[in-house]
Tab-separated table of C-alpha atoms in Angstrom:
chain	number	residue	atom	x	y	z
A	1	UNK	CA	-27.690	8.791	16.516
A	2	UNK	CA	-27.486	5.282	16.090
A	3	UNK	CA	-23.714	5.229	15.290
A	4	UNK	CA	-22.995	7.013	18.492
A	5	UNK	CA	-25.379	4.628	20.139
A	6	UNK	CA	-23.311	1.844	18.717
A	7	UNK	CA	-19.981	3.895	20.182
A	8	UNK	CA	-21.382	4.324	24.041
A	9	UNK	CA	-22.183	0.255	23.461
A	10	UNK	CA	-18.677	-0.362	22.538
A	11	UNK	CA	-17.089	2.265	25.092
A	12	UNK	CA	-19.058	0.345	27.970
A	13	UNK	CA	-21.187	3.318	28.807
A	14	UNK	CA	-24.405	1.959	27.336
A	15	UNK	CA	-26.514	3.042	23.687
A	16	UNK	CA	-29.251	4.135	26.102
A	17	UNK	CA	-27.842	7.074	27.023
A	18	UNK	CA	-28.382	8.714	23.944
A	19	UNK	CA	-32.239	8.909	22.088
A	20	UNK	CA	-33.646	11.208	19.387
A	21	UNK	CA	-37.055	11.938	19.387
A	22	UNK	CA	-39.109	14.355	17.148
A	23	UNK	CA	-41.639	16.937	17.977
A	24	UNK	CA	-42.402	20.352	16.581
A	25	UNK	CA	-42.364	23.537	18.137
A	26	UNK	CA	-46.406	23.292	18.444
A	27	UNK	CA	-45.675	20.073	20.519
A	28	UNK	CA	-45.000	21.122	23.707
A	29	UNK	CA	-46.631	18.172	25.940
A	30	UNK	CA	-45.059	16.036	23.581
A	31	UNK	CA	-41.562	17.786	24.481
A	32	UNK	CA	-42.263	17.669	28.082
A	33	UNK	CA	-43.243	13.676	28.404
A	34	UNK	CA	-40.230	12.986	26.151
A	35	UNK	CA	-38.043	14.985	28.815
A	36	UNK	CA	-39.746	13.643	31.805
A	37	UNK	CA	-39.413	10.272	30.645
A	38	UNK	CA	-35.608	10.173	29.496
A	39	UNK	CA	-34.959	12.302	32.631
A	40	UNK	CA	-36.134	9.527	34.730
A	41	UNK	CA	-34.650	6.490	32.265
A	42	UNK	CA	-31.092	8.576	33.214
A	43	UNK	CA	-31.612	8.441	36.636
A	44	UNK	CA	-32.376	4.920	36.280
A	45	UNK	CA	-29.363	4.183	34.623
A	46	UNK	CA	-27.019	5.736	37.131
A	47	UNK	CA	-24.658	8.425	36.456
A	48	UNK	CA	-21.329	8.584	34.207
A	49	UNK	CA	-18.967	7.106	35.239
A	50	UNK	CA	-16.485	9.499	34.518
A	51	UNK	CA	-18.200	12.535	36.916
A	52	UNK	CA	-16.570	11.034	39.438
A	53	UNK	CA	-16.357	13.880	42.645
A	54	UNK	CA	-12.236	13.438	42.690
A	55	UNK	CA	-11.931	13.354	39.228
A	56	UNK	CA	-12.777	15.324	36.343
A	57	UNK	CA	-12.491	13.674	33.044
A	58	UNK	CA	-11.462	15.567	29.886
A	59	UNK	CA	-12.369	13.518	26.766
B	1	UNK	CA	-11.266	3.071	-3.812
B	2	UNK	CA	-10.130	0.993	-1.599
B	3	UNK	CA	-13.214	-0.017	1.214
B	4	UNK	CA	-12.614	-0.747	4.883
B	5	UNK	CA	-14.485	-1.181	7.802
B	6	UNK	CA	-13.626	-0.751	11.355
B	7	UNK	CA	-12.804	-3.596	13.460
B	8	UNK	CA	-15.131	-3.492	16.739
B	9	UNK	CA	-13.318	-1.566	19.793
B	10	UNK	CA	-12.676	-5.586	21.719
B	11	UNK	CA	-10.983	-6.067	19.019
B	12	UNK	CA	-9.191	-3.011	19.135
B	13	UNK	CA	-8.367	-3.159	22.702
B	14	UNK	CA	-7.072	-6.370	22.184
B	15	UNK	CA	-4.567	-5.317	19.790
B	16	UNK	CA	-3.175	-2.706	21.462
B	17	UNK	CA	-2.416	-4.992	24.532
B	18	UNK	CA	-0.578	-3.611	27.307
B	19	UNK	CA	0.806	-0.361	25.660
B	20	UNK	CA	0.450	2.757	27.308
B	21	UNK	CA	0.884	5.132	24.962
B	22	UNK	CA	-1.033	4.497	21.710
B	23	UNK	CA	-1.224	6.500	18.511
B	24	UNK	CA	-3.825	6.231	16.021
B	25	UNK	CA	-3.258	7.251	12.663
B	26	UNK	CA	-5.944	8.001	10.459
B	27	UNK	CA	-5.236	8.505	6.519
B	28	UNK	CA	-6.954	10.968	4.170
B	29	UNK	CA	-7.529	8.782	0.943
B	30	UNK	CA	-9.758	6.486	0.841
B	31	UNK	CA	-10.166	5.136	4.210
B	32	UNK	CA	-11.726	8.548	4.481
B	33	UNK	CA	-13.453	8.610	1.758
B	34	UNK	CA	-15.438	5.568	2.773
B	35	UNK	CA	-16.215	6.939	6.522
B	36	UNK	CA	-13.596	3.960	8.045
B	37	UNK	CA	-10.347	5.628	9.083
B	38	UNK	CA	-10.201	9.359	7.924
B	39	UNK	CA	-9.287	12.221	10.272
B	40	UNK	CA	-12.968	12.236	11.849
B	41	UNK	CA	-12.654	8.244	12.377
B	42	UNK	CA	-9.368	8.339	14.313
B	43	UNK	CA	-10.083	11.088	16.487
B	44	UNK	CA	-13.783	9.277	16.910
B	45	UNK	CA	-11.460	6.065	17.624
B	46	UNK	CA	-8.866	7.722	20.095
B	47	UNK	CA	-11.729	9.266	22.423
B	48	UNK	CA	-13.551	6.106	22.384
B	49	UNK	CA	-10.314	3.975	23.420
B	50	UNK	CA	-9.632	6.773	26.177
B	51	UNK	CA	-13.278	6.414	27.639
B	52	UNK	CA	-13.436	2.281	27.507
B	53	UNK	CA	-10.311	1.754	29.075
B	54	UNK	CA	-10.548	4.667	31.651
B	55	UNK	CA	-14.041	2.070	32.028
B	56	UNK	CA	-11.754	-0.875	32.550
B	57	UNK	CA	-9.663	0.987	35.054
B	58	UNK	CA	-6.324	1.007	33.060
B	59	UNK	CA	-6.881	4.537	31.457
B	60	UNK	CA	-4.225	4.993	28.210
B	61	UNK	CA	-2.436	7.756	26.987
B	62	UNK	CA	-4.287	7.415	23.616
B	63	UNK	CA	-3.804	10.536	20.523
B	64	UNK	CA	-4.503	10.626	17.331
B	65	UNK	CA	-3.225	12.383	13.664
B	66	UNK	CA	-3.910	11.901	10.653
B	67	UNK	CA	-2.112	12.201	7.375
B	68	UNK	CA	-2.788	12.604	3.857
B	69	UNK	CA	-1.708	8.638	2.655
B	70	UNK	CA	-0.255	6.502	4.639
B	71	UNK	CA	1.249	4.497	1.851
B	72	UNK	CA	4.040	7.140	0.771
B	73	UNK	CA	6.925	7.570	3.067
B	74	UNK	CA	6.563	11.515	2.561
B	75	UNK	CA	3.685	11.586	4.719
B	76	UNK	CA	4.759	9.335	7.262
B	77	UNK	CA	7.907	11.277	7.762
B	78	UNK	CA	6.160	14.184	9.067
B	79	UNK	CA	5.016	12.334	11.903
B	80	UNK	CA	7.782	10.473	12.975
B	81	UNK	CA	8.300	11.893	16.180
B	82	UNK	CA	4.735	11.393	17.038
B	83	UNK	CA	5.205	7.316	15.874
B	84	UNK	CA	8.576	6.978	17.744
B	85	UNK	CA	6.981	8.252	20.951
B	86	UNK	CA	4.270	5.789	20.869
B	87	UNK	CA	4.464	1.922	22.277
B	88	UNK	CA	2.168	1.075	20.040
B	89	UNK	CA	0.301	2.520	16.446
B	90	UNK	CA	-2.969	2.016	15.463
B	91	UNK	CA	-3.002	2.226	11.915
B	92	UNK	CA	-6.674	3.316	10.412
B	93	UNK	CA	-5.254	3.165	6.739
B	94	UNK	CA	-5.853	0.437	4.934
B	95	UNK	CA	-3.483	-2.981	4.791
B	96	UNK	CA	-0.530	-1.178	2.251
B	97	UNK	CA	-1.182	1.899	5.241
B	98	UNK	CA	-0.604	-0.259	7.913
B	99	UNK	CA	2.564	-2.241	6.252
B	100	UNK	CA	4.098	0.770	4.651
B	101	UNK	CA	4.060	2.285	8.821
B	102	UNK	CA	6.057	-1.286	9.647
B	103	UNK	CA	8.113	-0.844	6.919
B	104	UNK	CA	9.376	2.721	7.391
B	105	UNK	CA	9.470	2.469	11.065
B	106	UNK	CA	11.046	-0.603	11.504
B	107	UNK	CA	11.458	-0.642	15.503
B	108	UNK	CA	7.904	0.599	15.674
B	109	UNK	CA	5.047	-2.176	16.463
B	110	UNK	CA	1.910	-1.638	14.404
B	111	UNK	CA	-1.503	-3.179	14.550
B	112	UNK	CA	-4.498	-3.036	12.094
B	113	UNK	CA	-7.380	-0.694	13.060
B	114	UNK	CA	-9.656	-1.601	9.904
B	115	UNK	CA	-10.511	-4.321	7.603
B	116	UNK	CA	-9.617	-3.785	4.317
B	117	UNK	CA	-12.694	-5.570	2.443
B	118	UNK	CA	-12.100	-4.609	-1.825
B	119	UNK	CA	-12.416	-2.204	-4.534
B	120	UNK	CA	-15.384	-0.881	-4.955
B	121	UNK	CA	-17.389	2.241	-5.086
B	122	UNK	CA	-19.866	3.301	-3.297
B	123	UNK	CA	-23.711	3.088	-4.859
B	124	UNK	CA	-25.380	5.065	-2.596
B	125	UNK	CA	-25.201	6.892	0.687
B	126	UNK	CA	-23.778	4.165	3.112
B	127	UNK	CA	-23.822	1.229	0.609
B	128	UNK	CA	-20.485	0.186	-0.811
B	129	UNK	CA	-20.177	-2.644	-3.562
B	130	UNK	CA	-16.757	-4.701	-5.301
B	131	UNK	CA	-16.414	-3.769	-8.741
B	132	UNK	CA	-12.371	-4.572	-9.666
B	133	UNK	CA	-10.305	-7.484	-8.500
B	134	UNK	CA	-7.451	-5.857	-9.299
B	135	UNK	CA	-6.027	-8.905	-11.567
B	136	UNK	CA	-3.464	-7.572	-13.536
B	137	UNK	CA	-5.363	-7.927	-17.096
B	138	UNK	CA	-8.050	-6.177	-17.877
B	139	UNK	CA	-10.901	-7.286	-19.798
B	140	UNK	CA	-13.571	-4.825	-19.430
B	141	UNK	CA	-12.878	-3.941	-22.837
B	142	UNK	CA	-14.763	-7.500	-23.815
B	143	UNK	CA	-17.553	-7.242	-21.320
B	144	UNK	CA	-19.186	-3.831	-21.901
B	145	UNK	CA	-17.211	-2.309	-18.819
B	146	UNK	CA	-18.473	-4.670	-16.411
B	147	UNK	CA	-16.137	-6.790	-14.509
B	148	UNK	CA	-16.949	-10.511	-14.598
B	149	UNK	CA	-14.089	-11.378	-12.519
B	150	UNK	CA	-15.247	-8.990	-9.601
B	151	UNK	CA	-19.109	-9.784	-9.944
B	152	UNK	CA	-19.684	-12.362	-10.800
B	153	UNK	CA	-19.374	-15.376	-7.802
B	154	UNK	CA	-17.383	-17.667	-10.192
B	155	UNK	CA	-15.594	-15.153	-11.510
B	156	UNK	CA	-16.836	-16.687	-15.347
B	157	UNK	CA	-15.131	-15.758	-18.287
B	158	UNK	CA	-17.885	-17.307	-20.331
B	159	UNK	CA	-21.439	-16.529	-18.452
B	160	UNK	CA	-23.995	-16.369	-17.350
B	161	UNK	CA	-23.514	-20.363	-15.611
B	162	UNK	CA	-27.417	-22.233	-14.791
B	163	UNK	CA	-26.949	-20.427	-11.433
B	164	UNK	CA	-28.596	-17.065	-12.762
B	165	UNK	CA	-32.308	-17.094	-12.206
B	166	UNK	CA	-33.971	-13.550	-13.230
B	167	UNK	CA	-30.793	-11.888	-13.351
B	168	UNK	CA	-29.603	-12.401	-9.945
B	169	UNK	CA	-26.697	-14.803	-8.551
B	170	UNK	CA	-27.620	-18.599	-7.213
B	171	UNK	CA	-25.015	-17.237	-4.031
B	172	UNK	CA	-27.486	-14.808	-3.065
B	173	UNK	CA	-31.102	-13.378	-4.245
B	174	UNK	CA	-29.620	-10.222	-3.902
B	175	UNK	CA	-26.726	-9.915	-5.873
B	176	UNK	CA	-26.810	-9.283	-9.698
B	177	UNK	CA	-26.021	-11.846	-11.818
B	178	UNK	CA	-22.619	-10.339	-13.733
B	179	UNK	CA	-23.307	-11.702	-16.967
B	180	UNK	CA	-26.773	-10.836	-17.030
B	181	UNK	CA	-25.451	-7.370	-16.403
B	182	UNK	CA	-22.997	-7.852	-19.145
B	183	UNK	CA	-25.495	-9.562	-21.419
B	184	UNK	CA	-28.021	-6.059	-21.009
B	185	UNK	CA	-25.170	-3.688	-21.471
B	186	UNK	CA	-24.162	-5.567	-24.791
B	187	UNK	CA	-27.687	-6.146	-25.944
B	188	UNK	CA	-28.350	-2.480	-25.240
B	189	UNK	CA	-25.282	-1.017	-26.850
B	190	UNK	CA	-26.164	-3.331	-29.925
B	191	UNK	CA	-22.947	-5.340	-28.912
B	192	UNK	CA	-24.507	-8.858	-28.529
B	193	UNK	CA	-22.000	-10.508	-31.308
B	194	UNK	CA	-19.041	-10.105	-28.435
B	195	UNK	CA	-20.545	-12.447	-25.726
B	196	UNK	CA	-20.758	-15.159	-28.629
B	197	UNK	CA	-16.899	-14.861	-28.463
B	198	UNK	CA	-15.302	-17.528	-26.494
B	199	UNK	CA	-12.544	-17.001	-24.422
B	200	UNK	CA	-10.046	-19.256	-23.320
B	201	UNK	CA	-8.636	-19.922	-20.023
B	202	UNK	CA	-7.306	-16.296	-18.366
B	203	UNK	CA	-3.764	-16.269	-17.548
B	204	UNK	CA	-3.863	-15.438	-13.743
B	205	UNK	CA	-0.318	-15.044	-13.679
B	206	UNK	CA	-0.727	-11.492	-13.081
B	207	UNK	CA	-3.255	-12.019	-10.764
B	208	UNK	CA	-2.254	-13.538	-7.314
B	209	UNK	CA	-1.639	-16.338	-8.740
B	210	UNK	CA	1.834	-15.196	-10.030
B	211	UNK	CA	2.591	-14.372	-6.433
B	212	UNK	CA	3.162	-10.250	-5.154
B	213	UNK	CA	3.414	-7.881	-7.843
B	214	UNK	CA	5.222	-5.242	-9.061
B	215	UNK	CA	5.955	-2.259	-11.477
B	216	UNK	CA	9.241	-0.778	-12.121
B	217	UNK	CA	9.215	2.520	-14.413
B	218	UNK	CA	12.206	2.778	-15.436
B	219	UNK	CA	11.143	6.228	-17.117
B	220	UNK	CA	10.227	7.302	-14.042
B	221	UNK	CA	12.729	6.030	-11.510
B	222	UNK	CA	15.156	8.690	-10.213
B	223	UNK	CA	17.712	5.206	-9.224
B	224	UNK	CA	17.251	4.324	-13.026
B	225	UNK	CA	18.884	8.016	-14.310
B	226	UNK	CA	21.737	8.056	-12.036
B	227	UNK	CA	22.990	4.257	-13.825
């Protein structure tokens, strides 16, 4: 995870893109804030840049 | 092996310059071995190159392959095509890889993807450390197979110097102190007597210091059979 953080850095699209968090399968609050809160961080950040609507990008 | 690291993607980008069309080529020895520039590296490299400079709005035509050594014209014949087509390659081998690509494709213009760093193995998971200098004479037979040359800081033929406190190097707290290596090993393989032999000044002739090397086999040469 942290190498590919270190890659979106580099690429320009940003390490926070990408976490890891752990939680067990009894953890299902846990799982939900975790969502709820990166869900929110993403919307923050803005979308990809390459889902652009006239483009699609095949990496 | 040889050990490499990957230069940062800036650094990249700035090498490849202008071209359009770039081809990274990723080698299967020991580039790969040490997680810099195998077949997993280059095709890590080429998407990344594609995304930043789609990013900085001059999007490249940028593939990748990989072969099994770069430094044997064998395997850089069978992707000829693929090098001819490009403007520019982006060698991930390591410094012969890049060179022997210049060499054999002469009208081809080649830039470094990695820096080649030494020979080394690697101690654990991730951690990678010099152990041969490569200097033409070998005298691990003297030093109970540990390489004073490559370990030690001042490269001592007669160690440890006052710079070893509790076995580690005056350079740096964390590096072992060669000789103190070498002293153990002896003292351990009831060898001691040998580091009481003194020896003179190495002839670094075939080191560097003779200027580039080279080996001809005449027992080996296919030229050599046909004279």
């Amino acid at each position: 995870v942290k190498y590919v953080q270190k890659l979106l850095e580099q690429i320009g699209l940003g390490a926070e893109r990408l976490i890891m968090v752990n939680v067990s399968a009894a953890m299902g609050v846990q799982f939900a804030q975790n969502a709820k809160d990166f869900s929110e961080k993403i919307i923050e950040i803005g979308p990809n840049p390459f889902n652009t609507e006239s483009e699609e990008t095949a990496i | 092996m040889i050990i490499a690291e990957q230069k940062s993607l800036d650094e990249l980008k700035t090498l490849i310059g202008d071209a359009q069309k770039v081809l990274v080529v990723g080698c299967g020895t020991c580039v790969t071995v040490c997680f810099a520039g195998g077949s997993r590296e280059a095709q890590i490299t080429s998407a990344s190159l594609r995304m930043a400079t789609k990013i900085d709005g001059n999007g490249k035509d940028v593939t990748d392959v990989t072969v099994q050594r770069q430094c044997e014209w064998e395997y850089l014949d069978q992707i000829e095509e693929l090098i001819k087509e490009a403007d520019v390659v982006l060698s991930l081998g390591c410094g012969i890889g890049v060179q022997a690509i210049a060499e054999h494709f002469p009208d081809t213009w080649v830039v470094p993807g990695l820096n080649t760093t030494f020979l080394g193995i690697p101690t654990e998971q991730g951690v990678w450390e010099e152990r041969c200098a490569a200097c033409g004479d070998c005298i691990l037979g003297l030093t109970g197979g540990i390489c004073p040359i490559a370990r030690c800081s001042k490269s001592l033929l007669n160690g440890p110097c006052g710079g070893s406190e509790d076995g580690h190097c005056e350079i740096d707290p964390s590096i072992p102190c060669a000789w103190q290596l070498i002293y153990d090993r002896l003292s351990r393989m009831n060898r001691l007597e040998a580091i009481l032999e003194v020896q003179p000044p190495k002839n670094w002739s075939t080191s560097r210091d003779g200027g580039p090397r080279k080996i001809i086999r005449d027992d080996l040469r296919l030229a050599a059979e046909e004279e």
